[in-house]
Short mmCIF file of C-alpha atoms in Angstrom, two decimals:
data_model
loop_
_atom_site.label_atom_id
_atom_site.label_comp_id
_atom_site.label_asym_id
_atom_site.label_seq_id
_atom_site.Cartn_x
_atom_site.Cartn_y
_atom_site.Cartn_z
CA UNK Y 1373 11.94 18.24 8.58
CA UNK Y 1374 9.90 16.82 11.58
CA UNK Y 1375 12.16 15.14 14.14
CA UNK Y 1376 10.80 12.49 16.34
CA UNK Y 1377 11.35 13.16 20.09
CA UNK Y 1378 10.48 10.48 22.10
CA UNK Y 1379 12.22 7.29 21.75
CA UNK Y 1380 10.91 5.47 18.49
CA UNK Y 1381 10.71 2.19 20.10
CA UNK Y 1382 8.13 3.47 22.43
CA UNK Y 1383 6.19 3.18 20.05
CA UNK Y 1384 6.44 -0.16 19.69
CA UNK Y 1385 5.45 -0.71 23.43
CA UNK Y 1386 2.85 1.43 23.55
CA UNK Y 1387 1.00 -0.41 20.63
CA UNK Y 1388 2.38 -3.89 21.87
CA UNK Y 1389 3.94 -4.92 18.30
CA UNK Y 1390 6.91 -4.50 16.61
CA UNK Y 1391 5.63 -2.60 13.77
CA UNK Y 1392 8.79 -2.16 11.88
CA UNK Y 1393 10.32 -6.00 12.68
CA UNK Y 1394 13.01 -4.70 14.24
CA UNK Y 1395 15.37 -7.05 16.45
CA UNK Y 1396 16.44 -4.11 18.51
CA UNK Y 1397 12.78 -3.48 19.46
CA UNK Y 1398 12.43 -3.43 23.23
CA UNK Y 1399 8.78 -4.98 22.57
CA UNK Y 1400 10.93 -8.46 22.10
CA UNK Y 1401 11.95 -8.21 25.65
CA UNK Y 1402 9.06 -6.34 27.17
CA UNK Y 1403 5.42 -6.91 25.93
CA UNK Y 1404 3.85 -4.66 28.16
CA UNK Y 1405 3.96 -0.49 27.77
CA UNK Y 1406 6.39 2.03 28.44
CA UNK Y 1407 6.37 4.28 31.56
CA UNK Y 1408 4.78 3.64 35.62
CA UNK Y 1409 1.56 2.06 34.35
CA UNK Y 1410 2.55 -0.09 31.74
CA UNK Y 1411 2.21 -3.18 33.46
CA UNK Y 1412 -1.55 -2.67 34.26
CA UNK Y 1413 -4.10 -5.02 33.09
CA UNK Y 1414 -5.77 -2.85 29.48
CA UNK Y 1415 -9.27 -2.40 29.48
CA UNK Y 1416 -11.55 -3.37 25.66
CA UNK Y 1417 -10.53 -0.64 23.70
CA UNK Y 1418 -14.02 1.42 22.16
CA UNK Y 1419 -14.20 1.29 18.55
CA UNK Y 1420 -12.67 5.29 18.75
CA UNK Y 1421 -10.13 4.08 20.62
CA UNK Y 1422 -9.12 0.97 17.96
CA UNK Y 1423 -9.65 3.86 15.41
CA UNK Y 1424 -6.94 6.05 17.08
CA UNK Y 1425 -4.62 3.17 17.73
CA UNK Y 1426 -4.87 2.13 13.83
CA UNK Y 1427 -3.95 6.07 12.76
CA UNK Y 1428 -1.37 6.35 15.37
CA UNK Y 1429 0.08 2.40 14.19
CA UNK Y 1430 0.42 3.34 10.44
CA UNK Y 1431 1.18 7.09 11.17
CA UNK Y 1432 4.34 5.84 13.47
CA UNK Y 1433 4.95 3.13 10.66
CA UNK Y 1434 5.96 5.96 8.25
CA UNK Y 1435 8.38 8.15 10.28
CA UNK Y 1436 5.55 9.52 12.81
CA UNK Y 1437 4.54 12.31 10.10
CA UNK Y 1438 3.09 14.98 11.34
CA UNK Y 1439 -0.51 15.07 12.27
CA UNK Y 1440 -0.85 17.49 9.85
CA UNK Y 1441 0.47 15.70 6.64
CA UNK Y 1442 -1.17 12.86 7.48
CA UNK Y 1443 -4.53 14.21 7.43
CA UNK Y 1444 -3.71 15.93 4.34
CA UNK Y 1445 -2.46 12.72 2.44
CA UNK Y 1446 -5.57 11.16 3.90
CA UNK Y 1447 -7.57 13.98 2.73
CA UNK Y 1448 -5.64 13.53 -1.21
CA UNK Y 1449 -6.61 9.84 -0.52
CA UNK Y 1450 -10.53 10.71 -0.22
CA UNK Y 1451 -10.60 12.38 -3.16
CA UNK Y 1452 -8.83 10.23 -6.01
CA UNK Y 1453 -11.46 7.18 -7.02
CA UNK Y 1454 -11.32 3.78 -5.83
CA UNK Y 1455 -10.94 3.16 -2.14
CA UNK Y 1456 -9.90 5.41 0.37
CA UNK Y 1457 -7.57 3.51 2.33
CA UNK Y 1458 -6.24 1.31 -0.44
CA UNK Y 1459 -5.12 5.47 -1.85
CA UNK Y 1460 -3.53 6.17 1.75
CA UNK Y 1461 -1.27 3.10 1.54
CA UNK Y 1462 -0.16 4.13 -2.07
CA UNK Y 1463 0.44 7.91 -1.62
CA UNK Y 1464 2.27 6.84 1.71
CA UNK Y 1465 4.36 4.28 0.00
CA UNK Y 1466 4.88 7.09 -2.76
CA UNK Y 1467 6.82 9.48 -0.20
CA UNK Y 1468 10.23 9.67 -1.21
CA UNK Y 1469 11.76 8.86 2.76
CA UNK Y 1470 10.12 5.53 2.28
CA UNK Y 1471 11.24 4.64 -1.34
CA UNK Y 1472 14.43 4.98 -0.14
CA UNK Y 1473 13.76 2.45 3.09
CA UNK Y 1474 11.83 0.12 1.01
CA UNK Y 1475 15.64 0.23 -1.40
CA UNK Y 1476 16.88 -0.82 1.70
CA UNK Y 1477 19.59 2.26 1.07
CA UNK Y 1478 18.70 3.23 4.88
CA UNK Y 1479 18.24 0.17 8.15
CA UNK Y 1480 15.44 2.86 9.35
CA UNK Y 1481 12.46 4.63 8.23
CA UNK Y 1482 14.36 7.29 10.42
CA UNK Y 1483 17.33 7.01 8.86
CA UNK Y 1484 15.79 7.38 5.06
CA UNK Y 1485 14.29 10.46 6.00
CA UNK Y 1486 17.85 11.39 7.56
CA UNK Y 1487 19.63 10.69 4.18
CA UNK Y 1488 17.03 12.53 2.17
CA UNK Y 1489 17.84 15.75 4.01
CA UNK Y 1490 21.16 15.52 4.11
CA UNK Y 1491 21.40 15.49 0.44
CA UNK Y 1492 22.43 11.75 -0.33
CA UNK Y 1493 19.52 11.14 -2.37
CA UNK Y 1494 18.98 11.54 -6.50
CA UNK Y 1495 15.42 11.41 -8.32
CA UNK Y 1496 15.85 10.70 -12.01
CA UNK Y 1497 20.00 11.78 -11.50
CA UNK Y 1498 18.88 15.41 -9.61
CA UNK Y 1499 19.44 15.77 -5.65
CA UNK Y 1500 16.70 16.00 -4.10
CA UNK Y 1501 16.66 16.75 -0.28
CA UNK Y 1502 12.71 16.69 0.39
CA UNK Y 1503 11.60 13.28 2.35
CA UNK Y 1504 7.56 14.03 1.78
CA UNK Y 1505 8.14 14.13 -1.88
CA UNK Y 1506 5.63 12.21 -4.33
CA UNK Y 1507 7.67 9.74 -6.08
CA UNK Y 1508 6.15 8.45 -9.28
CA UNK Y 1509 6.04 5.58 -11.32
CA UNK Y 1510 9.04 5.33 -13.54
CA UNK Y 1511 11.11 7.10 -11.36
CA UNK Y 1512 14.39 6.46 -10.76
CA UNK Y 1513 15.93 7.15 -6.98
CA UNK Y 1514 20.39 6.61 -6.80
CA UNK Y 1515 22.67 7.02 -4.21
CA UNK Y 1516 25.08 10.38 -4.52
CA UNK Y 1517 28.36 9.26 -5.03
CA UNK Y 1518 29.08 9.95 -0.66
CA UNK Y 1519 26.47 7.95 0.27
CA UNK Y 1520 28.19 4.69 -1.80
CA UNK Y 1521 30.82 4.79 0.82
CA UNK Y 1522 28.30 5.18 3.64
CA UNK Y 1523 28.60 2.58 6.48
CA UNK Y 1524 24.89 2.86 7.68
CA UNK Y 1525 23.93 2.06 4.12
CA UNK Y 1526 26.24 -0.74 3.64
CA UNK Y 1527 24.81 -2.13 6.94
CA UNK Y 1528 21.33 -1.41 5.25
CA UNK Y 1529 22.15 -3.16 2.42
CA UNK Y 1530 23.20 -6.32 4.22
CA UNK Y 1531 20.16 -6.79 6.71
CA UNK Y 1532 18.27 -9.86 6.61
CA UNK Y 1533 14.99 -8.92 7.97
CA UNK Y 1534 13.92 -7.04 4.95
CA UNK Y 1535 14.04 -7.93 1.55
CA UNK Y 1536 13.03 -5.11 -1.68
CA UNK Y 1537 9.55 -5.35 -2.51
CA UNK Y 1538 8.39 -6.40 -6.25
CA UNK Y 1539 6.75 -2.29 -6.93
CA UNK Y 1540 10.21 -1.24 -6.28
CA UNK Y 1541 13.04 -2.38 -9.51
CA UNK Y 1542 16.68 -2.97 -7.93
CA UNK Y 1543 19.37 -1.70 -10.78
CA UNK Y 1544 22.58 -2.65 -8.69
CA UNK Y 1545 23.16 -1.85 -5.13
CA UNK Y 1546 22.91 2.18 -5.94
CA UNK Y 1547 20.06 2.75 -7.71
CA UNK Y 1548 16.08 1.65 -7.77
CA UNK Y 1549 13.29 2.10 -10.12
CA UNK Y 1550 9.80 2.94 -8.53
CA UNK Y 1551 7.82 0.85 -10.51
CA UNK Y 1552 3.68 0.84 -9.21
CA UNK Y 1553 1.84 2.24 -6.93
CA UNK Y 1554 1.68 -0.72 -4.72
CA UNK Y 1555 -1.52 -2.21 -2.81
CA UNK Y 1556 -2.35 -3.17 0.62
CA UNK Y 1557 -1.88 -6.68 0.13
CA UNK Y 1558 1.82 -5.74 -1.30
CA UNK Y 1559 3.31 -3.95 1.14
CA UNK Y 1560 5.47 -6.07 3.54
CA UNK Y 1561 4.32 -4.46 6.92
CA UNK Y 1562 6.24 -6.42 10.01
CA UNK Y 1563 2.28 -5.97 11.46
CA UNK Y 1564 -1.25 -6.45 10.44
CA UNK Y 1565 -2.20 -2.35 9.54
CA UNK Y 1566 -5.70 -1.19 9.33
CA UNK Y 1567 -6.26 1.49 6.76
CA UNK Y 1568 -10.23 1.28 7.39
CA UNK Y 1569 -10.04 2.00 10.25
CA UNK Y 1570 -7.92 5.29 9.96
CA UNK Y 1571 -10.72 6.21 7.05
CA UNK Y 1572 -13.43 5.52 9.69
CA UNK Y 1573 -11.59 7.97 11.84
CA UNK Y 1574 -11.12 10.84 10.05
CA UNK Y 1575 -14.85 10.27 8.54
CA UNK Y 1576 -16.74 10.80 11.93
#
């Protein structure tokens, strides 16, 4: 399992949003980017550099994957039909870690990912510990029984800032059906996200 470093809300700063609509985000109290310099005026980004920021937005959005599965979903994404970024967003969405946020079984794409590898997680009633895994449609994800009891998921549960998106069937407060591939226009980013312009990236 990858392990972000750095503090995640950096991230925020550093793109000027609050990309996962997070209350705790340090970008409500401080606009301007982490570090010495982040108070100095930013120059017009080149289209590269709005390229990059898109990939690194959307990248950071999921759980700051690893540069190397993320070119290799995008890579997946360029080969199925229909359009490239509109595949990206689905196989993304499709990744078990973030079937289990969307639930709203974890108050972090951070924490999903945690509860996946600690074991807490059950695709179609079998544990599965593996937070890149493809979920498909009809799939059903459950809480072990541990996990019921957890207070991180309770608090999860509870949050107002999120609600469960339509592609994703509640049964109860323990268990979720994945029920489409979802589209762009579906999924309910905190942020405007570009998947064009990651395509455009990876196709120079």
């Amino acid at each position: 399992m990858s392990k972000r470093k750095s503090a995640k809300y950096k991230l925020d700063r550093r793109m000027g949003e609050n990309i996962w609509g997070r209350p705790k985000s340090s970008v409500n109290r401080r606009s301007y980017g982490p570090g010495q310099h982040g108070q100095r005026r930013k120059g017009k980004l080149s289209d590269y550099g709005l390229q990059l920021r898109a990939k690194q937005k959307l990248k950071g959005y999921y759980g700051d994957v690893t540069e190397k599965q993320f070119k290799a979903t995008y890579q997946e994404a360029s080969r199925m039909k229909g359009d490239t970024g509109q595949n990206l967003i689905g196989l993304l969405e499709q990744r078990l870690d973030m079937v289990v946020y969307r639930s709203k079984f974890a108050p972090t794409i951070f924490a999903a990912r945690q509860i996946v590898s600690h074991g807490h997680i059950r695709v179609n009633g079998v544990k599965c510990n593996i937070a890149s895994r493809r979920v498909k449609v009809g799939d059903v994800i459950s809480l072990g029984n541990k996990a019921k009891e957890m207070a991180l998921i309770i608090e999860a549960q509870n949050l107002p800032e999120r609600e469960v998106p339509d592609y994703v069937a509640q049964d109860g407060t323990d268990k979720v059906t994945f029920v489409r591939v979802p589209s762009l226009d579906e999924v309910p980013y905190p942020v405007k996200m570009e998947p064009n312009l990651v395509v455009e990236f990876y196709s120079r």
